[in-house]
């Protein structure tokens, strides 16, 4: 275990990174966080408890959780001068751009106070990042709608505190919805970690150079943004809107199979799952439940259900083992909670921060861990001599 990364060059990858955090069996559709099945954590746990589990390897006793939760609560504020930082953006800047930049800017506030070799400093960085991500994320949203930022309320739980910072209207008290908070907390649990996905591998590679945790997590945010990765949840909503009505589903499936058409079914397929993504199953069930409880009737849900039905009985998708992934239904719930489409991947980033920083710490704690140095299969020119310009 040299900490080296072997990237899938399309020629088949050989795992060489060892980790004890998350286990996936892509053929059986199994996902375990520190050995606990995602289905059980989804039913019984909370995002903050899952964050503790990912970081520490064990579920917390009450006193341990209370202490962890209290630490998170007291690190939720961003530096006042970080608000000035947002003012450099146009209001229509993509929230993922603002989030990546503002997290990277945390390096300017804290990096000289952190020794990445010190376990206590590493842990404090984890607390700061898990605590501040919702505050920075809500700041991205409030800035985009030209509303004043809201300070995090210490008397609220993690998700309620985030929803308050997002939606509190200056002129009237916010009616917090227990249904919305529970739905978002569950989505955060499901998105918290996922083994060596592109953004987590990015965090580990950047962290392996000794870079500070804020810079490493900011790199993860930018990797997550891509539509092939976390950006897919935003792309799914755009796709469903483009399809528009259930009667257009068949033609969308035809386009997705056409190699001359760049159109893909966003929210379908996965590098590892060649069976149902267990998270997609949970999110699909909760989508119907949450929309009913919120009294929301979104016609796009019927388009999504019809699209899934059509794809799952189509040979092209069946042969390629293309199933709905975590991003297929999540956007419909985010939309029902009033979260705008361009904020969907920001939601993913809030949750995945727990996994990213757990991997960043694990790598530092792995004996003999070295700088990641992916290799390649060279397909360029043979060695050749320089040709002076006049002779070219
Ligand atoms: C996430 O890694 C993680 O764990 C990621 C994640 C996490 O929690 O961190 O799970 C989160 O990123 C989920 C994935 C979100 N992305 C999307 O939903 C975008 C749409 N999906 C695809 O772009 C694609 O499926 C990928 C990117 C997810 C996987 O890409 P691959 O590895 O190229 O897919 P593949 O090797 O399985 O493809 C096999 C075939 C190919 O066709 P052929 O060459 O065999 O003819 O299936 C085709 C692909 O073209 N294909 C699709 C398709 N996905 C794959 N065709 C149409 N629509 C699709 N969505």
PDB file of N, CA, C and O in Angstrom, residues 6-76:
ATOM      1  N   UNK A   6      -4.055   4.222  -9.063  1.00  0.00           N
ATOM      2  CA  UNK A   6      -4.033   3.664 -10.418  1.00  0.00           C
ATOM      3  C   UNK A   6      -5.324   4.106 -11.078  1.00  0.00           C
ATOM      4  O   UNK A   6      -6.402   3.745 -10.607  1.00  0.00           O
ATOM      5  N   UNK A   7      -5.230   4.966 -12.064  1.00  0.00           N
ATOM      6  CA  UNK A   7      -6.450   5.482 -12.680  1.00  0.00           C
ATOM      7  C   UNK A   7      -6.933   4.542 -13.761  1.00  0.00           C
ATOM      8  O   UNK A   7      -6.137   3.930 -14.449  1.00  0.00           O
ATOM      9  N   UNK A   8      -8.252   4.425 -13.895  1.00  0.00           N
ATOM     10  CA  UNK A   8      -8.818   3.598 -14.940  1.00  0.00           C
ATOM     11  C   UNK A   8      -8.593   4.305 -16.278  1.00  0.00           C
ATOM     12  O   UNK A   8      -9.257   5.267 -16.596  1.00  0.00           O
ATOM     13  N   UNK A   9      -7.606   3.823 -17.023  1.00  0.00           N
ATOM     14  CA  UNK A   9      -7.312   4.447 -18.319  1.00  0.00           C
ATOM     15  C   UNK A   9      -8.269   3.947 -19.369  1.00  0.00           C
ATOM     16  O   UNK A   9      -8.016   4.087 -20.541  1.00  0.00           O
ATOM     17  N   UNK A  10      -9.355   3.268 -18.917  1.00  0.00           N
ATOM     18  CA  UNK A  10     -10.238   2.648 -19.908  1.00  0.00           C
ATOM     19  C   UNK A  10      -9.692   1.278 -20.248  1.00  0.00           C
ATOM     20  O   UNK A  10     -10.249   0.561 -21.034  1.00  0.00           O
ATOM     21  N   UNK A  11      -8.582   0.903 -19.613  1.00  0.00           N
ATOM     22  CA  UNK A  11      -8.018  -0.426 -19.905  1.00  0.00           C
ATOM     23  C   UNK A  11      -8.201  -1.309 -18.683  1.00  0.00           C
ATOM     24  O   UNK A  11      -7.504  -2.251 -18.473  1.00  0.00           O
ATOM     25  N   UNK A  12      -9.115  -0.892 -17.796  1.00  0.00           N
ATOM     26  CA  UNK A  12      -9.319  -1.719 -16.589  1.00  0.00           C
ATOM     27  C   UNK A  12      -8.451  -1.177 -15.465  1.00  0.00           C
ATOM     28  O   UNK A  12      -7.292  -0.894 -15.662  1.00  0.00           O
ATOM     29  N   UNK A  13      -9.071  -0.960 -14.293  1.00  0.00           N
ATOM     30  CA  UNK A  13      -8.276  -0.338 -13.222  1.00  0.00           C
ATOM     31  C   UNK A  13      -7.997  -1.368 -12.135  1.00  0.00           C
ATOM     32  O   UNK A  13      -8.768  -2.273 -11.913  1.00  0.00           O
ATOM     33  N   UNK A  14      -6.877  -1.208 -11.491  1.00  0.00           N
ATOM     34  CA  UNK A  14      -6.519  -2.087 -10.363  1.00  0.00           C
ATOM     35  C   UNK A  14      -6.509  -1.223  -9.114  1.00  0.00           C
ATOM     36  O   UNK A  14      -5.727  -0.282  -9.032  1.00  0.00           O
ATOM     37  N   UNK A  15      -7.410  -1.546  -8.198  1.00  0.00           N
ATOM     38  CA  UNK A  15      -7.462  -0.699  -7.007  1.00  0.00           C
ATOM     39  C   UNK A  15      -6.133  -0.810  -6.260  1.00  0.00           C
ATOM     40  O   UNK A  15      -5.619  -1.902  -6.064  1.00  0.00           O
ATOM     41  N   UNK A  16      -5.573   0.332  -5.869  1.00  0.00           N
ATOM     42  CA  UNK A  16      -4.349   0.247  -5.067  1.00  0.00           C
ATOM     43  C   UNK A  16      -4.484   1.137  -3.840  1.00  0.00           C
ATOM     44  O   UNK A  16      -3.567   1.242  -3.062  1.00  0.00           O
ATOM     45  N   UNK A  17      -5.646   1.827  -3.713  1.00  0.00           N
ATOM     46  CA  UNK A  17      -5.865   2.651  -2.532  1.00  0.00           C
ATOM     47  C   UNK A  17      -6.609   1.814  -1.504  1.00  0.00           C
ATOM     48  O   UNK A  17      -7.624   1.206  -1.816  1.00  0.00           O
ATOM     49  N   UNK A  18      -6.062   1.748  -0.299  1.00  0.00           N
ATOM     50  CA  UNK A  18      -6.749   1.002   0.763  1.00  0.00           C
ATOM     51  C   UNK A  18      -7.547   1.971   1.613  1.00  0.00           C
ATOM     52  O   UNK A  18      -7.047   3.035   1.975  1.00  0.00           O
ATOM     53  N   UNK A  19      -8.776   1.625   1.920  1.00  0.00           N
ATOM     54  CA  UNK A  19      -9.588   2.498   2.769  1.00  0.00           C
ATOM     55  C   UNK A  19     -10.539   1.643   3.597  1.00  0.00           C
ATOM     56  O   UNK A  19     -11.014   0.604   3.142  1.00  0.00           O
ATOM     57  N   UNK A  20     -10.836   2.105   4.800  1.00  0.00           N
ATOM     58  CA  UNK A  20     -11.735   1.377   5.714  1.00  0.00           C
ATOM     59  C   UNK A  20     -13.067   2.113   5.850  1.00  0.00           C
ATOM     60  O   UNK A  20     -13.875   1.786   6.715  1.00  0.00           O
ATOM     61  N   UNK A  21     -13.308   3.113   5.008  1.00  0.00           N
ATOM     62  CA  UNK A  21     -14.469   3.989   5.244  1.00  0.00           C
ATOM     63  C   UNK A  21     -15.735   3.438   4.612  1.00  0.00           C
ATOM     64  O   UNK A  21     -16.746   3.216   5.283  1.00  0.00           O
ATOM     65  N   UNK A  22     -15.711   3.209   3.280  1.00  0.00           N
ATOM     66  CA  UNK A  22     -16.944   2.792   2.589  1.00  0.00           C
ATOM     67  C   UNK A  22     -16.667   1.583   1.709  1.00  0.00           C
ATOM     68  O   UNK A  22     -15.624   1.479   1.091  1.00  0.00           O
ATOM     69  N   UNK A  23     -17.642   0.666   1.704  1.00  0.00           N
ATOM     70  CA  UNK A  23     -17.549  -0.530   0.864  1.00  0.00           C
ATOM     71  C   UNK A  23     -18.713  -0.558  -0.121  1.00  0.00           C
ATOM     72  O   UNK A  23     -19.866  -0.316   0.256  1.00  0.00           O
ATOM     73  N   UNK A  24     -18.384  -0.821  -1.390  1.00  0.00           N
ATOM     74  CA  UNK A  24     -19.418  -0.917  -2.423  1.00  0.00           C
ATOM     75  C   UNK A  24     -19.272  -2.267  -3.126  1.00  0.00           C
ATOM     76  O   UNK A  24     -18.160  -2.677  -3.456  1.00  0.00           O
ATOM     77  N   UNK A  25     -20.397  -2.973  -3.331  1.00  0.00           N
ATOM     78  CA  UNK A  25     -20.384  -4.117  -4.244  1.00  0.00           C
ATOM     79  C   UNK A  25     -21.300  -3.740  -5.403  1.00  0.00           C
ATOM     80  O   UNK A  25     -22.527  -3.727  -5.265  1.00  0.00           O
ATOM     81  N   UNK A  26     -20.675  -3.381  -6.530  1.00  0.00           N
ATOM     82  CA  UNK A  26     -21.426  -2.852  -7.675  1.00  0.00           C
ATOM     83  C   UNK A  26     -22.360  -3.852  -8.301  1.00  0.00           C
ATOM     84  O   UNK A  26     -23.423  -3.501  -8.794  1.00  0.00           O
ATOM     85  N   UNK A  27     -21.994  -5.137  -8.243  1.00  0.00           N
ATOM     86  CA  UNK A  27     -22.846  -6.159  -8.859  1.00  0.00           C
ATOM     87  C   UNK A  27     -24.076  -6.448  -7.981  1.00  0.00           C
ATOM     88  O   UNK A  27     -25.168  -6.688  -8.478  1.00  0.00           O
ATOM     89  N   UNK A  28     -23.873  -6.411  -6.664  1.00  0.00           N
ATOM     90  CA  UNK A  28     -24.994  -6.727  -5.776  1.00  0.00           C
ATOM     91  C   UNK A  28     -25.750  -5.473  -5.318  1.00  0.00           C
ATOM     92  O   UNK A  28     -26.763  -5.556  -4.629  1.00  0.00           O
ATOM     93  N   UNK A  29     -25.215  -4.286  -5.667  1.00  0.00           N
ATOM     94  CA  UNK A  29     -25.888  -3.053  -5.215  1.00  0.00           C
ATOM     95  C   UNK A  29     -25.812  -2.893  -3.711  1.00  0.00           C
ATOM     96  O   UNK A  29     -26.777  -2.534  -3.054  1.00  0.00           O
ATOM     97  N   UNK A  30     -24.590  -3.143  -3.168  1.00  0.00           N
ATOM     98  CA  UNK A  30     -24.374  -3.025  -1.717  1.00  0.00           C
ATOM     99  C   UNK A  30     -23.537  -1.789  -1.422  1.00  0.00           C
ATOM    100  O   UNK A  30     -22.557  -1.505  -2.114  1.00  0.00           O
ATOM    101  N   UNK A  31     -23.953  -1.019  -0.400  1.00  0.00           N
ATOM    102  CA  UNK A  31     -23.195   0.167   0.041  1.00  0.00           C
ATOM    103  C   UNK A  31     -23.167   0.165   1.564  1.00  0.00           C
ATOM    104  O   UNK A  31     -24.217   0.151   2.210  1.00  0.00           O
ATOM    105  N   UNK A  32     -21.953   0.124   2.127  1.00  0.00           N
ATOM    106  CA  UNK A  32     -21.782   0.127   3.582  1.00  0.00           C
ATOM    107  C   UNK A  32     -20.911   1.316   3.977  1.00  0.00           C
ATOM    108  O   UNK A  32     -19.848   1.531   3.390  1.00  0.00           O
ATOM    109  N   UNK A  33     -21.332   2.067   5.003  1.00  0.00           N
ATOM    110  CA  UNK A  33     -20.468   3.094   5.606  1.00  0.00           C
ATOM    111  C   UNK A  33     -19.901   2.491   6.881  1.00  0.00           C
ATOM    112  O   UNK A  33     -20.663   2.167   7.789  1.00  0.00           O
ATOM    113  N   UNK A  34     -18.595   2.278   6.935  1.00  0.00           N
ATOM    114  CA  UNK A  34     -17.941   1.679   8.104  1.00  0.00           C
ATOM    115  C   UNK A  34     -18.654   0.384   8.527  1.00  0.00           C
ATOM    116  O   UNK A  34     -18.781   0.089   9.694  1.00  0.00           O
ATOM    117  N   UNK A  35     -19.127  -0.358   7.520  1.00  0.00           N
ATOM    118  CA  UNK A  35     -19.736  -1.667   7.743  1.00  0.00           C
ATOM    119  C   UNK A  35     -21.244  -1.636   7.932  1.00  0.00           C
ATOM    120  O   UNK A  35     -21.899  -2.678   7.960  1.00  0.00           O
ATOM    121  N   UNK A  36     -21.818  -0.436   8.098  1.00  0.00           N
ATOM    122  CA  UNK A  36     -23.270  -0.343   8.321  1.00  0.00           C
ATOM    123  C   UNK A  36     -23.986  -0.178   6.978  1.00  0.00           C
ATOM    124  O   UNK A  36     -23.666   0.736   6.215  1.00  0.00           O
ATOM    125  N   UNK A  37     -24.995  -1.011   6.671  1.00  0.00           N
ATOM    126  CA  UNK A  37     -25.719  -0.894   5.404  1.00  0.00           C
ATOM    127  C   UNK A  37     -26.394   0.466   5.275  1.00  0.00           C
ATOM    128  O   UNK A  37     -26.999   0.964   6.244  1.00  0.00           O
ATOM    129  N   UNK A  38     -26.317   1.042   4.094  1.00  0.00           N
ATOM    130  CA  UNK A  38     -26.881   2.382   3.868  1.00  0.00           C
ATOM    131  C   UNK A  38     -28.373   2.363   4.183  1.00  0.00           C
ATOM    132  O   UNK A  38     -28.915   3.369   4.683  1.00  0.00           O
ATOM    133  N   UNK A  39     -29.047   1.236   3.940  1.00  0.00           N
ATOM    134  CA  UNK A  39     -30.493   1.165   4.197  1.00  0.00           C
ATOM    135  C   UNK A  39     -30.784   1.359   5.694  1.00  0.00           C
ATOM    136  O   UNK A  39     -31.732   2.036   6.071  1.00  0.00           O
ATOM    137  N   UNK A  40     -29.937   0.795   6.561  1.00  0.00           N
ATOM    138  CA  UNK A  40     -30.170   0.917   8.016  1.00  0.00           C
ATOM    139  C   UNK A  40     -29.831   2.321   8.500  1.00  0.00           C
ATOM    140  O   UNK A  40     -30.549   2.894   9.323  1.00  0.00           O
ATOM    141  N   UNK A  41     -28.767   2.886   7.934  1.00  0.00           N
ATOM    142  CA  UNK A  41     -28.407   4.265   8.329  1.00  0.00           C
ATOM    143  C   UNK A  41     -29.490   5.229   7.866  1.00  0.00           C
ATOM    144  O   UNK A  41     -29.897   6.144   8.580  1.00  0.00           O
ATOM    145  N   UNK A  42     -30.017   4.984   6.658  1.00  0.00           N
ATOM    146  CA  UNK A  42     -31.083   5.850   6.128  1.00  0.00           C
ATOM    147  C   UNK A  42     -32.311   5.801   7.029  1.00  0.00           C
ATOM    148  O   UNK A  42     -32.963   6.809   7.287  1.00  0.00           O
ATOM    149  N   UNK A  43     -32.586   4.617   7.581  1.00  0.00           N
ATOM    150  CA  UNK A  43     -33.805   4.460   8.391  1.00  0.00           C
ATOM    151  C   UNK A  43     -33.628   4.982   9.822  1.00  0.00           C
ATOM    152  O   UNK A  43     -34.530   5.586  10.385  1.00  0.00           O
ATOM    153  N   UNK A  44     -32.434   4.792  10.391  1.00  0.00           N
ATOM    154  CA  UNK A  44     -32.282   5.046  11.832  1.00  0.00           C
ATOM    155  C   UNK A  44     -31.371   6.212  12.208  1.00  0.00           C
ATOM    156  O   UNK A  44     -31.434   6.692  13.332  1.00  0.00           O
ATOM    157  N   UNK A  45     -30.500   6.656  11.291  1.00  0.00           N
ATOM    158  CA  UNK A  45     -29.461   7.599  11.706  1.00  0.00           C
ATOM    159  C   UNK A  45     -29.794   9.033  11.286  1.00  0.00           C
ATOM    160  O   UNK A  45     -30.902   9.325  10.838  1.00  0.00           O
ATOM    161  N   UNK A  46     -28.852   9.920  11.491  1.00  0.00           N
ATOM    162  CA  UNK A  46     -28.975  11.327  11.042  1.00  0.00           C
ATOM    163  C   UNK A  46     -27.684  11.678  10.317  1.00  0.00           C
ATOM    164  O   UNK A  46     -26.661  10.996  10.492  1.00  0.00           O
ATOM    165  N   UNK A  47     -27.706  12.781   9.534  1.00  0.00           N
ATOM    166  CA  UNK A  47     -26.497  13.108   8.784  1.00  0.00           C
ATOM    167  C   UNK A  47     -25.331  13.366   9.729  1.00  0.00           C
ATOM    168  O   UNK A  47     -24.219  12.907   9.512  1.00  0.00           O
ATOM    169  N   UNK A  48     -25.583  14.107  10.823  1.00  0.00           N
ATOM    170  CA  UNK A  48     -24.473  14.439  11.721  1.00  0.00           C
ATOM    171  C   UNK A  48     -23.913  13.184  12.384  1.00  0.00           C
ATOM    172  O   UNK A  48     -22.698  13.045  12.563  1.00  0.00           O
ATOM    173  N   UNK A  49     -24.782  12.233  12.701  1.00  0.00           N
ATOM    174  CA  UNK A  49     -24.304  10.972  13.290  1.00  0.00           C
ATOM    175  C   UNK A  49     -23.496  10.184  12.250  1.00  0.00           C
ATOM    176  O   UNK A  49     -22.456   9.601  12.562  1.00  0.00           O
ATOM    177  N   UNK A  50     -23.938  10.218  10.995  1.00  0.00           N
ATOM    178  CA  UNK A  50     -23.198   9.542   9.915  1.00  0.00           C
ATOM    179  C   UNK A  50     -21.852  10.225   9.693  1.00  0.00           C
ATOM    180  O   UNK A  50     -20.828   9.561   9.484  1.00  0.00           O
ATOM    181  N   UNK A  51     -21.834  11.554   9.788  1.00  0.00           N
ATOM    182  CA  UNK A  51     -20.558  12.269   9.652  1.00  0.00           C
ATOM    183  C   UNK A  51     -19.594  11.821  10.743  1.00  0.00           C
ATOM    184  O   UNK A  51     -18.411  11.560  10.485  1.00  0.00           O
ATOM    185  N   UNK A  52     -20.109  11.688  11.980  1.00  0.00           N
ATOM    186  CA  UNK A  52     -19.273  11.205  13.096  1.00  0.00           C
ATOM    187  C   UNK A  52     -18.755   9.794  12.777  1.00  0.00           C
ATOM    188  O   UNK A  52     -17.570   9.496  12.932  1.00  0.00           O
ATOM    189  N   UNK A  53     -19.657   8.933  12.271  1.00  0.00           N
ATOM    190  CA  UNK A  53     -19.288   7.543  11.939  1.00  0.00           C
ATOM    191  C   UNK A  53     -18.201   7.504  10.881  1.00  0.00           C
ATOM    192  O   UNK A  53     -17.193   6.785  11.025  1.00  0.00           O
ATOM    193  N   UNK A  54     -18.360   8.307   9.826  1.00  0.00           N
ATOM    194  CA  UNK A  54     -17.364   8.301   8.741  1.00  0.00           C
ATOM    195  C   UNK A  54     -16.011   8.775   9.253  1.00  0.00           C
ATOM    196  O   UNK A  54     -14.963   8.214   8.921  1.00  0.00           O
ATOM    197  N   UNK A  55     -16.038   9.782  10.129  1.00  0.00           N
ATOM    198  CA  UNK A  55     -14.783  10.347  10.644  1.00  0.00           C
ATOM    199  C   UNK A  55     -14.109   9.426  11.654  1.00  0.00           C
ATOM    200  O   UNK A  55     -12.887   9.268  11.662  1.00  0.00           O
ATOM    201  N   UNK A  56     -14.923   8.810  12.538  1.00  0.00           N
ATOM    202  CA  UNK A  56     -14.346   8.103  13.690  1.00  0.00           C
ATOM    203  C   UNK A  56     -14.398   6.589  13.586  1.00  0.00           C
ATOM    204  O   UNK A  56     -13.839   5.900  14.428  1.00  0.00           O
ATOM    205  N   UNK A  57     -15.189   6.074  12.641  1.00  0.00           N
ATOM    206  CA  UNK A  57     -15.213   4.626  12.428  1.00  0.00           C
ATOM    207  C   UNK A  57     -16.223   3.883  13.277  1.00  0.00           C
ATOM    208  O   UNK A  57     -16.480   2.710  13.064  1.00  0.00           O
ATOM    209  N   UNK A  58     -16.811   4.567  14.269  1.00  0.00           N
ATOM    210  CA  UNK A  58     -17.812   3.933  15.140  1.00  0.00           C
ATOM    211  C   UNK A  58     -19.011   4.852  15.325  1.00  0.00           C
ATOM    212  O   UNK A  58     -18.867   6.087  15.279  1.00  0.00           O
ATOM    213  N   UNK A  59     -20.180   4.297  15.560  1.00  0.00           N
ATOM    214  CA  UNK A  59     -21.342   5.129  15.890  1.00  0.00           C
ATOM    215  C   UNK A  59     -21.105   5.739  17.277  1.00  0.00           C
ATOM    216  O   UNK A  59     -20.564   5.079  18.160  1.00  0.00           O
ATOM    217  N   UNK A  60     -21.479   7.001  17.478  1.00  0.00           N
ATOM    218  CA  UNK A  60     -21.175   7.668  18.751  1.00  0.00           C
ATOM    219  C   UNK A  60     -22.118   7.260  19.870  1.00  0.00           C
ATOM    220  O   UNK A  60     -23.306   7.008  19.627  1.00  0.00           O
ATOM    221  N   UNK A  61     -21.587   7.203  21.091  1.00  0.00           N
ATOM    222  CA  UNK A  61     -22.460   7.134  22.272  1.00  0.00           C
ATOM    223  C   UNK A  61     -23.074   8.523  22.438  1.00  0.00           C
ATOM    224  O   UNK A  61     -22.601   9.489  21.857  1.00  0.00           O
ATOM    225  N   UNK A  62     -24.115   8.634  23.259  1.00  0.00           N
ATOM    226  CA  UNK A  62     -24.825   9.911  23.358  1.00  0.00           C
ATOM    227  C   UNK A  62     -23.878  11.058  23.709  1.00  0.00           C
ATOM    228  O   UNK A  62     -23.894  12.112  23.082  1.00  0.00           O
ATOM    229  N   UNK A  63     -23.032  10.851  24.717  1.00  0.00           N
ATOM    230  CA  UNK A  63     -22.134  11.938  25.151  1.00  0.00           C
ATOM    231  C   UNK A  63     -21.178  12.324  24.021  1.00  0.00           C
ATOM    232  O   UNK A  63     -20.898  13.512  23.807  1.00  0.00           O
ATOM    233  N   UNK A  64     -20.715  11.323  23.268  1.00  0.00           N
ATOM    234  CA  UNK A  64     -19.793  11.602  22.142  1.00  0.00           C
ATOM    235  C   UNK A  64     -20.521  12.417  21.064  1.00  0.00           C
ATOM    236  O   UNK A  64     -19.987  13.373  20.509  1.00  0.00           O
ATOM    237  N   UNK A  65     -21.754  12.019  20.787  1.00  0.00           N
ATOM    238  CA  UNK A  65     -22.503  12.752  19.749  1.00  0.00           C
ATOM    239  C   UNK A  65     -22.801  14.173  20.210  1.00  0.00           C
ATOM    240  O   UNK A  65     -22.632  15.136  19.444  1.00  0.00           O
ATOM    241  N   UNK A  66     -23.226  14.319  21.453  1.00  0.00           N
ATOM    242  CA  UNK A  66     -23.560  15.657  21.958  1.00  0.00           C
ATOM    243  C   UNK A  66     -22.341  16.577  21.882  1.00  0.00           C
ATOM    244  O   UNK A  66     -22.451  17.743  21.481  1.00  0.00           O
ATOM    245  N   UNK A  67     -21.174  16.027  22.203  1.00  0.00           N
ATOM    246  CA  UNK A  67     -19.953  16.846  22.158  1.00  0.00           C
ATOM    247  C   UNK A  67     -19.605  17.220  20.722  1.00  0.00           C
ATOM    248  O   UNK A  67     -19.305  18.382  20.415  1.00  0.00           O
ATOM    249  N   UNK A  68     -19.742  16.257  19.827  1.00  0.00           N
ATOM    250  CA  UNK A  68     -19.456  16.500  18.396  1.00  0.00           C
ATOM    251  C   UNK A  68     -20.437  17.542  17.846  1.00  0.00           C
ATOM    252  O   UNK A  68     -20.034  18.516  17.196  1.00  0.00           O
ATOM    253  N   UNK A  69     -21.703  17.338  18.130  1.00  0.00           N
ATOM    254  CA  UNK A  69     -22.735  18.259  17.631  1.00  0.00           C
ATOM    255  C   UNK A  69     -22.500  19.667  18.163  1.00  0.00           C
ATOM    256  O   UNK A  69     -22.639  20.664  17.460  1.00  0.00           O
ATOM    257  N   UNK A  70     -22.099  19.745  19.426  1.00  0.00           N
ATOM    258  CA  UNK A  70     -21.841  21.052  20.042  1.00  0.00           C
ATOM    259  C   UNK A  70     -20.653  21.750  19.384  1.00  0.00           C
ATOM    260  O   UNK A  70     -20.681  22.953  19.113  1.00  0.00           O
ATOM    261  N   UNK A  71     -19.620  20.949  19.080  1.00  0.00           N
ATOM    262  CA  UNK A  71     -18.442  21.530  18.384  1.00  0.00           C
ATOM    263  C   UNK A  71     -18.863  22.051  17.006  1.00  0.00           C
ATOM    264  O   UNK A  71     -18.500  23.161  16.612  1.00  0.00           O
ATOM    265  N   UNK A  72     -19.644  21.248  16.282  1.00  0.00           N
ATOM    266  CA  UNK A  72     -20.093  21.684  14.949  1.00  0.00           C
ATOM    267  C   UNK A  72     -20.872  22.991  15.080  1.00  0.00           C
ATOM    268  O   UNK A  72     -20.597  23.974  14.378  1.00  0.00           O
ATOM    269  N   UNK A  73     -21.812  23.036  16.040  1.00  0.00           N
ATOM    270  CA  UNK A  73     -22.650  24.219  16.199  1.00  0.00           C
ATOM    271  C   UNK A  73     -21.822  25.474  16.422  1.00  0.00           C
ATOM    272  O   UNK A  73     -22.164  26.556  15.947  1.00  0.00           O
ATOM    273  N   UNK A  74     -20.707  25.322  17.126  1.00  0.00           N
ATOM    274  CA  UNK A  74     -19.912  26.506  17.475  1.00  0.00           C
ATOM    275  C   UNK A  74     -18.792  26.796  16.488  1.00  0.00           C
ATOM    276  O   UNK A  74     -17.861  27.536  16.792  1.00  0.00           O
ATOM    277  N   UNK A  75     -18.894  26.203  15.304  1.00  0.00           N
ATOM    278  CA  UNK A  75     -17.942  26.549  14.233  1.00  0.00           C
ATOM    279  C   UNK A  75     -18.674  26.857  12.935  1.00  0.00           C
ATOM    280  O   UNK A  75     -18.092  26.781  11.859  1.00  0.00           O
ATOM    281  N   UNK A  76     -19.962  27.225  13.032  1.00  0.00           N
ATOM    282  CA  UNK A  76     -20.766  27.371  11.807  1.00  0.00           C
ATOM    283  C   UNK A  76     -20.612  28.739  11.144  1.00  0.00           C
ATOM    284  O   UNK A  76     -20.947  28.904   9.983  1.00  0.00           O
TER     285      UNK A  76
END
